[in-house]
Amino acid sequence: LYKFTTAWSRDQEEKIYVQHRLKEHGAEVWEWFENGAYFYICGDKQYMAKDVHRALIDIAIEHGGMSEADATHFIEKTMMKEQKRYLRDVY
């Protein structure tokens, strides 16, 4: 474990979610992508997983200089299906 960052959605008035923390640290997350990091997402399928997925695509666009289509392909095809570096256990 390299880094531990919390995201509390119920402990204060302002709700902070995982996707917010990912975007806050987008440059670092992109560096992890480039260095072969694995990402494991577990939890709510309806909201959290979709929002985290979108945040990862946004990070690839902003910090990887990719187009929307290239970023989506990178996250969904390259990382998830080909390299199996982005795994989800959502329900």
Tab-separated table of N, CA and C in Angstrom:
chain	number	residue	atom	x	y	z
A	1	LEU	N	0.858	-1.177	0.000
A	1	LEU	CA	0.000	0.000	0.000
A	1	LEU	C	0.895	1.227	0.000
A	2	TYR	N	0.734	2.037	-1.011
A	2	TYR	CA	1.564	3.220	-1.174
A	2	TYR	C	0.976	4.431	-0.453
A	3	LYS	N	-0.324	4.591	-0.550
A	3	LYS	CA	-0.966	5.786	0.001
A	3	LYS	C	-2.381	5.441	0.446
A	4	PHE	N	-2.812	6.066	1.529
A	4	PHE	CA	-4.153	5.860	2.059
A	4	PHE	C	-4.819	7.222	2.185
A	5	THR	N	-5.878	7.441	1.432
A	5	THR	CA	-6.611	8.701	1.453
A	5	THR	C	-8.067	8.394	1.777
A	6	THR	N	-8.636	9.144	2.694
A	6	THR	CA	-10.022	8.899	3.088
A	6	THR	C	-10.985	9.834	2.351
A	7	ALA	N	-12.220	9.385	2.241
A	7	ALA	CA	-13.295	10.186	1.652
A	7	ALA	C	-14.544	9.916	2.478
A	8	TRP	N	-14.905	10.878	3.310
A	8	TRP	CA	-16.041	10.696	4.216
A	8	TRP	C	-17.274	11.370	3.646
A	9	SER	N	-18.334	10.616	3.484
A	9	SER	CA	-19.560	11.196	2.931
A	9	SER	C	-20.613	11.472	3.995
A	10	ARG	N	-20.360	11.049	5.228
A	10	ARG	CA	-21.392	11.219	6.258
A	10	ARG	C	-20.908	11.895	7.532
A	11	ASP	N	-19.637	12.174	7.643
A	11	ASP	CA	-19.099	12.689	8.902
A	11	ASP	C	-19.059	14.203	8.996
A	12	GLN	N	-19.416	14.900	7.937
A	12	GLN	CA	-19.420	16.354	7.959
A	12	GLN	C	-20.497	16.847	7.001
A	13	GLU	N	-20.739	18.145	7.029
A	13	GLU	CA	-21.796	18.706	6.193
A	13	GLU	C	-21.496	18.525	4.708
A	14	GLU	N	-20.257	18.831	4.303
A	14	GLU	CA	-19.860	18.673	2.899
A	14	GLU	C	-19.525	17.209	2.625
A	15	LYS	N	-20.201	16.628	1.669
A	15	LYS	CA	-19.965	15.220	1.345
A	15	LYS	C	-18.756	15.100	0.421
A	16	ILE	N	-17.841	14.219	0.775
A	16	ILE	CA	-16.646	13.973	-0.020
A	16	ILE	C	-16.649	12.498	-0.404
A	17	TYR	N	-16.564	12.251	-1.697
A	17	TYR	CA	-16.633	10.887	-2.207
A	17	TYR	C	-15.301	10.473	-2.834
A	18	VAL	N	-15.168	9.180	-3.090
A	18	VAL	CA	-13.941	8.620	-3.659
A	18	VAL	C	-13.560	9.342	-4.949
A	19	GLN	N	-14.517	9.574	-5.826
A	19	GLN	CA	-14.205	10.223	-7.095
A	19	GLN	C	-13.644	11.621	-6.903
A	20	HIS	N	-14.055	12.316	-5.843
A	20	HIS	CA	-13.503	13.642	-5.561
A	20	HIS	C	-12.024	13.532	-5.202
A	21	ARG	N	-11.706	12.571	-4.363
A	21	ARG	CA	-10.305	12.374	-3.959
A	21	ARG	C	-9.439	11.942	-5.144
A	22	LEU	N	-9.977	11.083	-5.992
A	22	LEU	CA	-9.216	10.667	-7.177
A	22	LEU	C	-8.877	11.874	-8.044
A	23	LYS	N	-9.860	12.727	-8.291
A	23	LYS	CA	-9.622	13.900	-9.132
A	23	LYS	C	-8.668	14.890	-8.467
A	24	GLU	N	-8.761	15.042	-7.145
A	24	GLU	CA	-7.831	15.918	-6.424
A	24	GLU	C	-6.389	15.477	-6.626
A	25	HIS	N	-6.189	14.186	-6.723
A	25	HIS	CA	-4.849	13.613	-6.863
A	25	HIS	C	-4.638	13.063	-8.272
A	26	GLY	N	-5.288	13.673	-9.244
A	26	GLY	CA	-5.280	13.176	-10.615
A	26	GLY	C	-3.905	12.992	-11.220
A	27	ALA	N	-3.007	13.943	-11.002
A	27	ALA	CA	-1.656	13.826	-11.570
A	27	ALA	C	-0.939	12.609	-10.999
A	28	GLU	N	-1.096	12.396	-9.715
A	28	GLU	CA	-0.469	11.251	-9.068
A	28	GLU	C	-1.109	9.939	-9.538
A	29	VAL	N	-2.421	9.926	-9.674
A	29	VAL	CA	-3.118	8.736	-10.160
A	29	VAL	C	-2.651	8.410	-11.578
A	30	TRP	N	-2.510	9.440	-12.408
A	30	TRP	CA	-2.031	9.206	-13.773
A	30	TRP	C	-0.616	8.623	-13.747
A	31	GLU	N	0.229	9.116	-12.886
A	31	GLU	CA	1.590	8.572	-12.751
A	31	GLU	C	1.527	7.093	-12.368
A	32	TRP	N	0.596	6.755	-11.494
A	32	TRP	CA	0.414	5.344	-11.114
A	32	TRP	C	0.012	4.523	-12.335
A	33	PHE	N	-0.922	5.039	-13.138
A	33	PHE	CA	-1.318	4.350	-14.377
A	33	PHE	C	-0.088	4.047	-15.222
A	34	GLU	N	0.718	5.082	-15.421
A	34	GLU	CA	1.897	4.943	-16.278
A	34	GLU	C	2.910	3.945	-15.723
A	35	ASN	N	2.920	3.779	-14.414
A	35	ASN	CA	3.879	2.873	-13.781
A	35	ASN	C	3.306	1.484	-13.509
A	36	GLY	N	2.145	1.194	-14.082
A	36	GLY	CA	1.599	-0.158	-14.006
A	36	GLY	C	0.780	-0.491	-12.779
A	37	ALA	N	0.243	0.514	-12.101
A	37	ALA	CA	-0.551	0.271	-10.889
A	37	ALA	C	-1.817	-0.521	-11.200
A	38	TYR	N	-2.276	-1.232	-10.192
A	38	TYR	CA	-3.542	-1.954	-10.248
A	38	TYR	C	-4.562	-1.191	-9.410
A	39	PHE	N	-5.806	-1.115	-9.890
A	39	PHE	CA	-6.878	-0.424	-9.188
A	39	PHE	C	-7.996	-1.408	-8.907
A	40	TYR	N	-8.401	-1.473	-7.653
A	40	TYR	CA	-9.489	-2.352	-7.230
A	40	TYR	C	-10.613	-1.492	-6.667
A	41	ILE	N	-11.776	-1.595	-7.249
A	41	ILE	CA	-12.932	-0.830	-6.806
A	41	ILE	C	-13.971	-1.819	-6.291
A	42	CYS	N	-14.440	-1.590	-5.078
A	42	CYS	CA	-15.421	-2.481	-4.475
A	42	CYS	C	-16.513	-1.637	-3.826
A	43	GLY	N	-17.769	-1.996	-4.080
A	43	GLY	CA	-18.860	-1.291	-3.424
A	43	GLY	C	-20.057	-1.076	-4.322
A	44	ASP	N	-20.724	0.024	-4.089
A	44	ASP	CA	-21.985	0.362	-4.725
A	44	ASP	C	-21.877	0.449	-6.248
A	45	LYS	N	-22.668	-0.358	-6.925
A	45	LYS	CA	-22.661	-0.405	-8.385
A	45	LYS	C	-23.409	0.773	-9.004
A	46	GLN	N	-24.500	1.170	-8.370
A	46	GLN	CA	-25.385	2.162	-8.968
A	46	GLN	C	-24.765	3.556	-9.045
A	47	TYR	N	-24.064	3.981	-8.019
A	47	TYR	CA	-23.529	5.341	-8.002
A	47	TYR	C	-22.007	5.377	-7.936
A	48	MET	N	-21.444	4.829	-6.868
A	48	MET	CA	-20.011	4.955	-6.636
A	48	MET	C	-19.185	4.417	-7.793
A	49	ALA	N	-19.449	3.206	-8.232
A	49	ALA	CA	-18.632	2.591	-9.283
A	49	ALA	C	-18.683	3.397	-10.578
A	50	LYS	N	-19.854	3.887	-10.935
A	50	LYS	CA	-19.992	4.691	-12.151
A	50	LYS	C	-19.232	6.006	-12.030
A	51	ASP	N	-19.325	6.644	-10.859
A	51	ASP	CA	-18.653	7.926	-10.663
A	51	ASP	C	-17.135	7.768	-10.615
A	52	VAL	N	-16.660	6.702	-10.008
A	52	VAL	CA	-15.219	6.431	-9.979
A	52	VAL	C	-14.727	6.127	-11.393
A	53	HIS	N	-15.476	5.340	-12.129
A	53	HIS	CA	-15.121	5.010	-13.514
A	53	HIS	C	-14.988	6.289	-14.338
A	54	ARG	N	-15.961	7.185	-14.189
A	54	ARG	CA	-15.925	8.458	-14.911
A	54	ARG	C	-14.717	9.291	-14.485
A	55	ALA	N	-14.399	9.283	-13.198
A	55	ALA	CA	-13.242	10.035	-12.705
A	55	ALA	C	-11.955	9.514	-13.329
A	56	LEU	N	-11.821	8.206	-13.484
A	56	LEU	CA	-10.617	7.636	-14.092
A	56	LEU	C	-10.500	8.043	-15.558
A	57	ILE	N	-11.609	8.074	-16.267
A	57	ILE	CA	-11.593	8.544	-17.657
A	57	ILE	C	-11.192	10.013	-17.699
A	58	ASP	N	-11.753	10.825	-16.805
A	58	ASP	CA	-11.409	12.252	-16.755
A	58	ASP	C	-9.931	12.464	-16.454
A	59	ILE	N	-9.363	11.640	-15.597
A	59	ILE	CA	-7.935	11.737	-15.276
A	59	ILE	C	-7.098	11.418	-16.514
A	60	ALA	N	-7.494	10.403	-17.273
A	60	ALA	CA	-6.774	10.054	-18.502
A	60	ALA	C	-6.848	11.192	-19.517
A	61	ILE	N	-7.970	11.890	-19.561
A	61	ILE	CA	-8.121	13.034	-20.460
A	61	ILE	C	-7.236	14.184	-19.999
A	62	GLU	N	-7.391	14.567	-18.733
A	62	GLU	CA	-6.693	15.750	-18.220
A	62	GLU	C	-5.191	15.549	-18.073
A	63	HIS	N	-4.787	14.439	-17.514
A	63	HIS	CA	-3.368	14.249	-17.201
A	63	HIS	C	-2.636	13.384	-18.223
A	64	GLY	N	-3.388	12.626	-19.006
A	64	GLY	CA	-2.768	11.808	-20.044
A	64	GLY	C	-2.852	12.433	-21.421
A	65	GLY	N	-3.555	13.577	-21.501
A	65	GLY	CA	-3.676	14.279	-22.772
A	65	GLY	C	-4.466	13.508	-23.821
A	66	MET	N	-5.353	12.638	-23.388
A	66	MET	CA	-6.124	11.809	-24.313
A	66	MET	C	-7.447	12.471	-24.681
A	67	SER	N	-7.966	12.071	-25.826
A	67	SER	CA	-9.321	12.478	-26.201
A	67	SER	C	-10.300	11.655	-25.368
A	68	GLU	N	-11.557	12.037	-25.393
A	68	GLU	CA	-12.603	11.283	-24.688
A	68	GLU	C	-12.617	9.821	-25.152
A	69	ALA	N	-12.575	9.617	-26.466
A	69	ALA	CA	-12.618	8.253	-27.013
A	69	ALA	C	-11.383	7.449	-26.615
A	70	ASP	N	-10.204	8.067	-26.701
A	70	ASP	CA	-8.971	7.359	-26.340
A	70	ASP	C	-8.932	7.037	-24.853
A	71	ALA	N	-9.380	7.977	-24.028
A	71	ALA	CA	-9.387	7.756	-22.578
A	71	ALA	C	-10.355	6.633	-22.212
A	72	THR	N	-11.517	6.625	-22.828
A	72	THR	CA	-12.497	5.571	-22.573
A	72	THR	C	-11.937	4.216	-22.994
A	73	HIS	N	-11.303	4.167	-24.151
A	73	HIS	CA	-10.685	2.918	-24.621
A	73	HIS	C	-9.584	2.477	-23.659
A	74	PHE	N	-8.755	3.406	-23.227
A	74	PHE	CA	-7.659	3.083	-22.310
A	74	PHE	C	-8.184	2.471	-21.011
A	75	ILE	N	-9.190	3.098	-20.415
A	75	ILE	CA	-9.728	2.609	-19.142
A	75	ILE	C	-10.509	1.311	-19.342
A	76	GLU	N	-11.421	1.290	-20.293
A	76	GLU	CA	-12.334	0.151	-20.439
A	76	GLU	C	-11.738	-1.045	-21.172
A	77	LYS	N	-10.896	-0.812	-22.132
A	77	LYS	CA	-10.345	-1.925	-22.916
A	77	LYS	C	-8.936	-2.290	-22.454
A	78	THR	N	-8.046	-1.305	-22.446
A	78	THR	CA	-6.655	-1.602	-22.113
A	78	THR	C	-6.506	-2.016	-20.658
A	79	MET	N	-6.930	-1.148	-19.730
A	79	MET	CA	-6.711	-1.449	-18.311
A	79	MET	C	-7.628	-2.550	-17.790
A	80	MET	N	-8.909	-2.526	-18.176
A	80	MET	CA	-9.859	-3.506	-17.629
A	80	MET	C	-9.748	-4.869	-18.305
A	81	LYS	N	-9.806	-4.897	-19.614
A	81	LYS	CA	-9.931	-6.180	-20.318
A	81	LYS	C	-8.594	-6.779	-20.726
A	82	GLU	N	-7.699	-5.971	-21.275
A	82	GLU	CA	-6.439	-6.513	-21.773
A	82	GLU	C	-5.432	-6.742	-20.651
A	83	GLN	N	-5.190	-5.710	-19.857
A	83	GLN	CA	-4.159	-5.800	-18.815
A	83	GLN	C	-4.705	-6.267	-17.472
A	84	LYS	N	-6.003	-6.178	-17.299
A	84	LYS	CA	-6.656	-6.562	-16.034
A	84	LYS	C	-6.036	-5.844	-14.825
A	85	ARG	N	-5.766	-4.548	-15.021
A	85	ARG	CA	-5.206	-3.727	-13.943
A	85	ARG	C	-6.270	-2.873	-13.259
A	86	TYR	N	-7.478	-2.906	-13.763
A	86	TYR	CA	-8.595	-2.164	-13.165
A	86	TYR	C	-9.711	-3.178	-12.973
A	87	LEU	N	-9.879	-3.599	-11.729
A	87	LEU	CA	-10.826	-4.659	-11.397
A	87	LEU	C	-11.914	-4.111	-10.488
A	88	ARG	N	-13.138	-4.606	-10.683
A	88	ARG	CA	-14.267	-4.110	-9.898
A	88	ARG	C	-15.055	-5.267	-9.303
A	89	ASP	N	-15.422	-5.089	-8.058
A	89	ASP	CA	-16.338	-6.002	-7.373
A	89	ASP	C	-17.479	-5.121	-6.887
A	90	VAL	N	-18.471	-4.957	-7.737
A	90	VAL	CA	-19.557	-4.018	-7.432
A	90	VAL	C	-20.889	-4.752	-7.391
A	91	TYR	N	-21.772	-4.230	-6.583
A	91	TYR	CA	-23.057	-4.899	-6.359
A	91	TYR	C	-24.152	-3.888	-6.120
